[in-house]
GROMACS .gro file of N, CA, C and O in nm:
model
  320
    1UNK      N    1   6.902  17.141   2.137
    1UNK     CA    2   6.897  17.057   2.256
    1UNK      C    3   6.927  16.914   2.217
    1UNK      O    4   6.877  16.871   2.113
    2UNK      N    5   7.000  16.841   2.287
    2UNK     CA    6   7.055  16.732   2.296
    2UNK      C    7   6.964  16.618   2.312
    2UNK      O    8   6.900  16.618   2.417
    3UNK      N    9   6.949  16.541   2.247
    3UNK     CA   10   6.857  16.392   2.289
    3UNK      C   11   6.839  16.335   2.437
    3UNK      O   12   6.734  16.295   2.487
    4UNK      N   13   6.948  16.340   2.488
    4UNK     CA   14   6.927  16.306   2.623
    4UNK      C   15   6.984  16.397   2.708
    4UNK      O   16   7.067  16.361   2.792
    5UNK      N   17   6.945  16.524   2.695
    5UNK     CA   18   6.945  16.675   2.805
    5UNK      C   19   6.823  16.654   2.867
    5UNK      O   20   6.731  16.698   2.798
    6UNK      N   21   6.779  16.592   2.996
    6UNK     CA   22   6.709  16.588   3.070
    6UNK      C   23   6.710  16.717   3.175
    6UNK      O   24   6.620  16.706   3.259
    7UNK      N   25   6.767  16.799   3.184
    7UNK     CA   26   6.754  16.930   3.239
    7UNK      C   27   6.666  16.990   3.254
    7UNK      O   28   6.661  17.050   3.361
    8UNK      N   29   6.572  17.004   3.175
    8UNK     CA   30   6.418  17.024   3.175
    8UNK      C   31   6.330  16.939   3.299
    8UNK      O   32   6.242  16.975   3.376
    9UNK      N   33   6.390  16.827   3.280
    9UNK     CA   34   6.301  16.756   3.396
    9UNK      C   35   6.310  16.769   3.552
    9UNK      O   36   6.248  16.714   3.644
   10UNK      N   37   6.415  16.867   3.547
   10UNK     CA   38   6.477  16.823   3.710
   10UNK      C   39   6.413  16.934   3.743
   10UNK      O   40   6.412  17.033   3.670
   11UNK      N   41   6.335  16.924   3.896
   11UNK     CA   42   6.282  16.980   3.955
   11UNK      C   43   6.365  17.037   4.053
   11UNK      O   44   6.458  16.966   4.091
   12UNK      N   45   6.347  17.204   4.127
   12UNK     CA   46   6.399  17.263   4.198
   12UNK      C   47   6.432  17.179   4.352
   12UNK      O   48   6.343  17.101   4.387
   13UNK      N   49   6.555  17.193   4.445
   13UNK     CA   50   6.552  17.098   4.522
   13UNK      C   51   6.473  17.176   4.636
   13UNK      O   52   6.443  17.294   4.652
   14UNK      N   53   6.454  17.063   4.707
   14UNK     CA   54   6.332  17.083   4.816
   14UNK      C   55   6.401  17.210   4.929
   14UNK      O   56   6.515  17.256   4.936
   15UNK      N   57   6.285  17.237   5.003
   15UNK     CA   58   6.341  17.348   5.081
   15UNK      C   59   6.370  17.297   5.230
   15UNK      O   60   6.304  17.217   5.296
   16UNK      N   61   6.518  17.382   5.272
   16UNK     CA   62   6.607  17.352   5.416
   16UNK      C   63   6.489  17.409   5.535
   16UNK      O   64   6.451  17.525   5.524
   17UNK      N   65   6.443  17.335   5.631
   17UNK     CA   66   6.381  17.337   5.693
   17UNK      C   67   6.457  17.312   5.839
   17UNK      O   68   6.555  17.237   5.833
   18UNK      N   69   6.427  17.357   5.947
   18UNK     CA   70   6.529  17.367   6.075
   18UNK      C   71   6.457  17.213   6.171
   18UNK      O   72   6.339  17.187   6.146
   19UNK      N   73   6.513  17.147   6.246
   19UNK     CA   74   6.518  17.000   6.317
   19UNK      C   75   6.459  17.096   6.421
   19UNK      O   76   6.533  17.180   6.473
   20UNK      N   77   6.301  17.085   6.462
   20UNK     CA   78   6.261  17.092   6.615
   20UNK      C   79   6.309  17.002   6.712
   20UNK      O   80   6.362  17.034   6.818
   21UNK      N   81   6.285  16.875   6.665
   21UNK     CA   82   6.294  16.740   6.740
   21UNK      C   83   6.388  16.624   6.707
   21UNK      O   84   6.420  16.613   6.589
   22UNK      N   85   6.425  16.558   6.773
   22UNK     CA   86   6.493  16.467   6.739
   22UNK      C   87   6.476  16.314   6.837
   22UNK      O   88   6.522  16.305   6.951
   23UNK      N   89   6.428  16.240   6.791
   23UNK     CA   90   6.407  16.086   6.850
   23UNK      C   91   6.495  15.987   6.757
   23UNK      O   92   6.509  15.993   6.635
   24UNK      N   93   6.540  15.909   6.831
   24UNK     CA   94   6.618  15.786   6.791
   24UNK      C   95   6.574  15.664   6.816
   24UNK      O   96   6.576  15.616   6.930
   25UNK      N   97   6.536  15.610   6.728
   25UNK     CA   98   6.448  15.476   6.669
   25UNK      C   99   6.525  15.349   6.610
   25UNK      O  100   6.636  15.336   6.558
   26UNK      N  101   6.452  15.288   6.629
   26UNK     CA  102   6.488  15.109   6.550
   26UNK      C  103   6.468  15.105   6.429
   26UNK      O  104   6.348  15.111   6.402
   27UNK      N  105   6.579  15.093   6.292
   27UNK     CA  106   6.503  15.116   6.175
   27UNK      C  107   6.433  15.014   6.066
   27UNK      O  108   6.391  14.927   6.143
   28UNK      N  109   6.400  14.978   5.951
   28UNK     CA  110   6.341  14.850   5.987
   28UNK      C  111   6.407  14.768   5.946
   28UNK      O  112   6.346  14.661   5.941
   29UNK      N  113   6.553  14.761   5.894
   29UNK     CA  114   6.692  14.680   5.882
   29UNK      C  115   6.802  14.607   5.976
   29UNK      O  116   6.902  14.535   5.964
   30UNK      N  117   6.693  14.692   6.118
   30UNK     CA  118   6.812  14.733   6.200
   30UNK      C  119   6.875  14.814   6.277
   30UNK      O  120   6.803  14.797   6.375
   31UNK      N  121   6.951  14.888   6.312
   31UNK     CA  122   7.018  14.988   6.290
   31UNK      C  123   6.929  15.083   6.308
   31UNK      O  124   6.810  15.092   6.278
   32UNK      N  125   7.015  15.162   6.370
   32UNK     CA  126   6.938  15.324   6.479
   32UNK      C  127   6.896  15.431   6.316
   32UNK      O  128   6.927  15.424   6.197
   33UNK      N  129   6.814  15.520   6.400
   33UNK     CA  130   6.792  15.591   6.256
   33UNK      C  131   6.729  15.706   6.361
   33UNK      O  132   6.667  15.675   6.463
   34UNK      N  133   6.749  15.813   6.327
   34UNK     CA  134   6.691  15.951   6.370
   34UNK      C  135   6.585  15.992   6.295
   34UNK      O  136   6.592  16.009   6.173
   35UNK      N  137   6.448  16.014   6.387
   35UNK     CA  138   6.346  16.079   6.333
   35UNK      C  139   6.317  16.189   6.347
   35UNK      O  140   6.240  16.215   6.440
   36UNK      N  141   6.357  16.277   6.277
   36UNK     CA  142   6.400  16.390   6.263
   36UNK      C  143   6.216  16.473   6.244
   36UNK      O  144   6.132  16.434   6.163
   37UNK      N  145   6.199  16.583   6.337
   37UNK     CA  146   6.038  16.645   6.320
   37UNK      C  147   6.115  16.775   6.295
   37UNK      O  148   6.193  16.840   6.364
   38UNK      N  149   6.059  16.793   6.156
   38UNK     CA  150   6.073  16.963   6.116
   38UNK      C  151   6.044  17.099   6.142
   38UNK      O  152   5.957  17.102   6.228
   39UNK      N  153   6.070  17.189   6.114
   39UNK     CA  154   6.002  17.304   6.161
   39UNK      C  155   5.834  17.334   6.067
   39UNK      O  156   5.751  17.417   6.105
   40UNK      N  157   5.819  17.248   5.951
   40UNK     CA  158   5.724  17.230   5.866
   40UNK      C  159   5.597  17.175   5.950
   40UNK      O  160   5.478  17.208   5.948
   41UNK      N  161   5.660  17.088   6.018
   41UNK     CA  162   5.528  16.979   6.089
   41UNK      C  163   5.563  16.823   6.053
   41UNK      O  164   5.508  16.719   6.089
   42UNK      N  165   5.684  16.848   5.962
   42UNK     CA  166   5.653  16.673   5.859
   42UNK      C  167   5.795  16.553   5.907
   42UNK      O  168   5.901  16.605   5.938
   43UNK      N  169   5.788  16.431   5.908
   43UNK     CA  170   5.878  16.412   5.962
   43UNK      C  171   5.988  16.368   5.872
   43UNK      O  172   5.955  16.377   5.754
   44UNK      N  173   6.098  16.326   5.889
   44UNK     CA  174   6.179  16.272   5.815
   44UNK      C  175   6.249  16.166   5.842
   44UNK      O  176   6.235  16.190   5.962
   45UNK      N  177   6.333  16.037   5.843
   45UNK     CA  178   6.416  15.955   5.904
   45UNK      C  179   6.522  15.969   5.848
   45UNK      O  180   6.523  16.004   5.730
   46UNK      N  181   6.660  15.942   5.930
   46UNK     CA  182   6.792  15.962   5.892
   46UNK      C  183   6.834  15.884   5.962
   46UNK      O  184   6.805  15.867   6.080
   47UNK      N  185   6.938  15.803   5.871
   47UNK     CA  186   7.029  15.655   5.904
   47UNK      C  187   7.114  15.750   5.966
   47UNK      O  188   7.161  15.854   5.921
   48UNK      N  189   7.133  15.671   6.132
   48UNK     CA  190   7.231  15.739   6.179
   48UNK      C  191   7.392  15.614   6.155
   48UNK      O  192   7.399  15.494   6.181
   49UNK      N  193   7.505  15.715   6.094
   49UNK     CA  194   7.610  15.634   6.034
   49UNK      C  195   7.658  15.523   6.154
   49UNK      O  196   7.648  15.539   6.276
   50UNK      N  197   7.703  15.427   6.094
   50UNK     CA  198   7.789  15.347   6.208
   50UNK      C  199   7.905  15.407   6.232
   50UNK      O  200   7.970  15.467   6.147
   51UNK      N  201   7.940  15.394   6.360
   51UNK     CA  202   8.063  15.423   6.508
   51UNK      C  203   8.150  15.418   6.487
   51UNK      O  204   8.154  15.505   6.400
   52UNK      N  205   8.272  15.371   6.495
   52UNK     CA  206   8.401  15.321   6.549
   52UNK      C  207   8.365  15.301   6.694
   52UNK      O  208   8.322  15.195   6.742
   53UNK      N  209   8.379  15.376   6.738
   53UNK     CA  210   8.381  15.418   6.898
   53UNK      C  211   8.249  15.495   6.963
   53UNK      O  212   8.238  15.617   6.957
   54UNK      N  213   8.174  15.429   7.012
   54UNK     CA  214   8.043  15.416   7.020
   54UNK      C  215   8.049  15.531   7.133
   54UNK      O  216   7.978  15.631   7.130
   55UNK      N  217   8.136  15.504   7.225
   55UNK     CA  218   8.140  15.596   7.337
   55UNK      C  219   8.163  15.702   7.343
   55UNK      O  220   8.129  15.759   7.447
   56UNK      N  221   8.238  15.790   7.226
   56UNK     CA  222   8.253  15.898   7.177
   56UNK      C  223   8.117  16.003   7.110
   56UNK      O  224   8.088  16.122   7.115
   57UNK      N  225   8.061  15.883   7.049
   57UNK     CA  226   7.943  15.925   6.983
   57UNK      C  227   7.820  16.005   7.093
   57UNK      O  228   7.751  15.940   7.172
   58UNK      N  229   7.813  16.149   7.076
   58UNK     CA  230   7.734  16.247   7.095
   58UNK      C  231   7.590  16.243   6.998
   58UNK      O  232   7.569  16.332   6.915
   59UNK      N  233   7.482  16.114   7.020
   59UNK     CA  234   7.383  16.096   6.880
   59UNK      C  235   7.261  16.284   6.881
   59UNK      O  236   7.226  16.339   6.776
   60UNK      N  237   7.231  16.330   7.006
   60UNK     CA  238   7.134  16.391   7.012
   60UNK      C  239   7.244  16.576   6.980
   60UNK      O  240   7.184  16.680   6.953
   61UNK      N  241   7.333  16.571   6.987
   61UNK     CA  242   7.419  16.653   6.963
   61UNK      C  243   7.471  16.662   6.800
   61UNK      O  244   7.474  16.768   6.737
   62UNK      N  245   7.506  16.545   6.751
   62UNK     CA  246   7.559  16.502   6.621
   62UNK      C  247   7.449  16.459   6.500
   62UNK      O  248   7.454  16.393   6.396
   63UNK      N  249   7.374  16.515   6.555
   63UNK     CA  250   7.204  16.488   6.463
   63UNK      C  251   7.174  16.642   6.337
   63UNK      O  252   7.199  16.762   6.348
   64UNK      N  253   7.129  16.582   6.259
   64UNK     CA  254   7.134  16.714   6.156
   64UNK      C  255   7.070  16.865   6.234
   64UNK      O  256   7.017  16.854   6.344
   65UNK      N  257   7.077  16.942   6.197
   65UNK     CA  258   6.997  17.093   6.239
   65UNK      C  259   6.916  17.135   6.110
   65UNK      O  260   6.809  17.191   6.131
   66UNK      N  261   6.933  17.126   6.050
   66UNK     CA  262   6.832  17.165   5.897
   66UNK      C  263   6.845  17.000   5.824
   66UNK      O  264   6.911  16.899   5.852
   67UNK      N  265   6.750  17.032   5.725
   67UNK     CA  266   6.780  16.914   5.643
   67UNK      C  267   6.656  16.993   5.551
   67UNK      O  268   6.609  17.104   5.576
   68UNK      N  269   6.618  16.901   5.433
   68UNK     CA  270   6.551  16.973   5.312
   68UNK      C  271   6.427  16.826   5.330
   68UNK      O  272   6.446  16.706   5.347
   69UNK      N  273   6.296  16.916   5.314
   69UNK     CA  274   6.180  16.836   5.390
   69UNK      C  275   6.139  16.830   5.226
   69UNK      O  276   6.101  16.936   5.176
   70UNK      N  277   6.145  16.689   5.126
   70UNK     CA  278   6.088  16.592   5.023
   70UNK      C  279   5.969  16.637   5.023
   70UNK      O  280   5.931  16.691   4.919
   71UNK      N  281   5.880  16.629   5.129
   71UNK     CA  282   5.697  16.653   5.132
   71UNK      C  283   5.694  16.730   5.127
   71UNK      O  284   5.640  16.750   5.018
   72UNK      N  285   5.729  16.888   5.203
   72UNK     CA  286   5.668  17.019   5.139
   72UNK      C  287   5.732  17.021   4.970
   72UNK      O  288   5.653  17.105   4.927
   73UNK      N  289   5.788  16.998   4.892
   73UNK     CA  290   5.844  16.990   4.801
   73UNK      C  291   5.779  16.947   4.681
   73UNK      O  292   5.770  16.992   4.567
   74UNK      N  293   5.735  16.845   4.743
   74UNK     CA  294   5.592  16.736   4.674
   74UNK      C  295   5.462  16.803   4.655
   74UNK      O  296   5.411  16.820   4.544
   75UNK      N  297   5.400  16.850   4.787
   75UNK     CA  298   5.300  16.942   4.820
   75UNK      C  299   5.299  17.047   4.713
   75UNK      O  300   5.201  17.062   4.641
   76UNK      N  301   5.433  17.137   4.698
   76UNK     CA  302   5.445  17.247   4.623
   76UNK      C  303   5.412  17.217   4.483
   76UNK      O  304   5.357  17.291   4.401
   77UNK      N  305   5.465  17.063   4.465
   77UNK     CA  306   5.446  17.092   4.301
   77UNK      C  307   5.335  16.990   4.271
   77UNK      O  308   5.313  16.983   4.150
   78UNK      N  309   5.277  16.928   4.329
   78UNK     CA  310   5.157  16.881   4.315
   78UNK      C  311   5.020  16.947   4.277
   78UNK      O  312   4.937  16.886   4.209
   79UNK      N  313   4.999  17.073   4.324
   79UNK     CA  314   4.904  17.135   4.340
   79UNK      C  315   4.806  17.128   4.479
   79UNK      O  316   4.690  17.163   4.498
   80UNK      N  317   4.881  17.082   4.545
   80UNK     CA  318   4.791  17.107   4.694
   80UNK      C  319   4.826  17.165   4.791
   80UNK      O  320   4.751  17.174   4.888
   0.00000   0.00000   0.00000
């Protein structure tokens, strides 16, 4: 093994969880951000990208459907 093979350290990635909800919020830069409520219970925020053409933009349509929930992930390997 290599001196700096950190491979060992990397933890499995978190698990895809399905978008119950979706609210669109002020984020604290600025700029809209989707608060995304999981099928877990937990929430998440997502920078919603900037436009071109604002009027085109479908936000509650064009919002993720799964995404991978960080906290159950945490939870799992924490021990709680």
């Amino acid at each position: 093994m290599r001196a700096n093979d950190d491979s060992s350290l990397k933890a499995p990635p978190a698990p895809w969880r399905e978008v119950v909800d979706v609210q669109i919020v002020e984020g604290p830069k600025g700029g809209r951000v989707w608060s995304l409520t999981l099928g877990c219970g937990h929430l998440k925020p997502v920078r919603i990208p900037p436009v071109r053409f604002p009027a085109k933009l479908r936000i509650n349509s064009e919002a993720p459907h799964r995404c991978r929930c960080l906290a159950c992930n945490l939870l799992k390997y924490s021990g709680f």
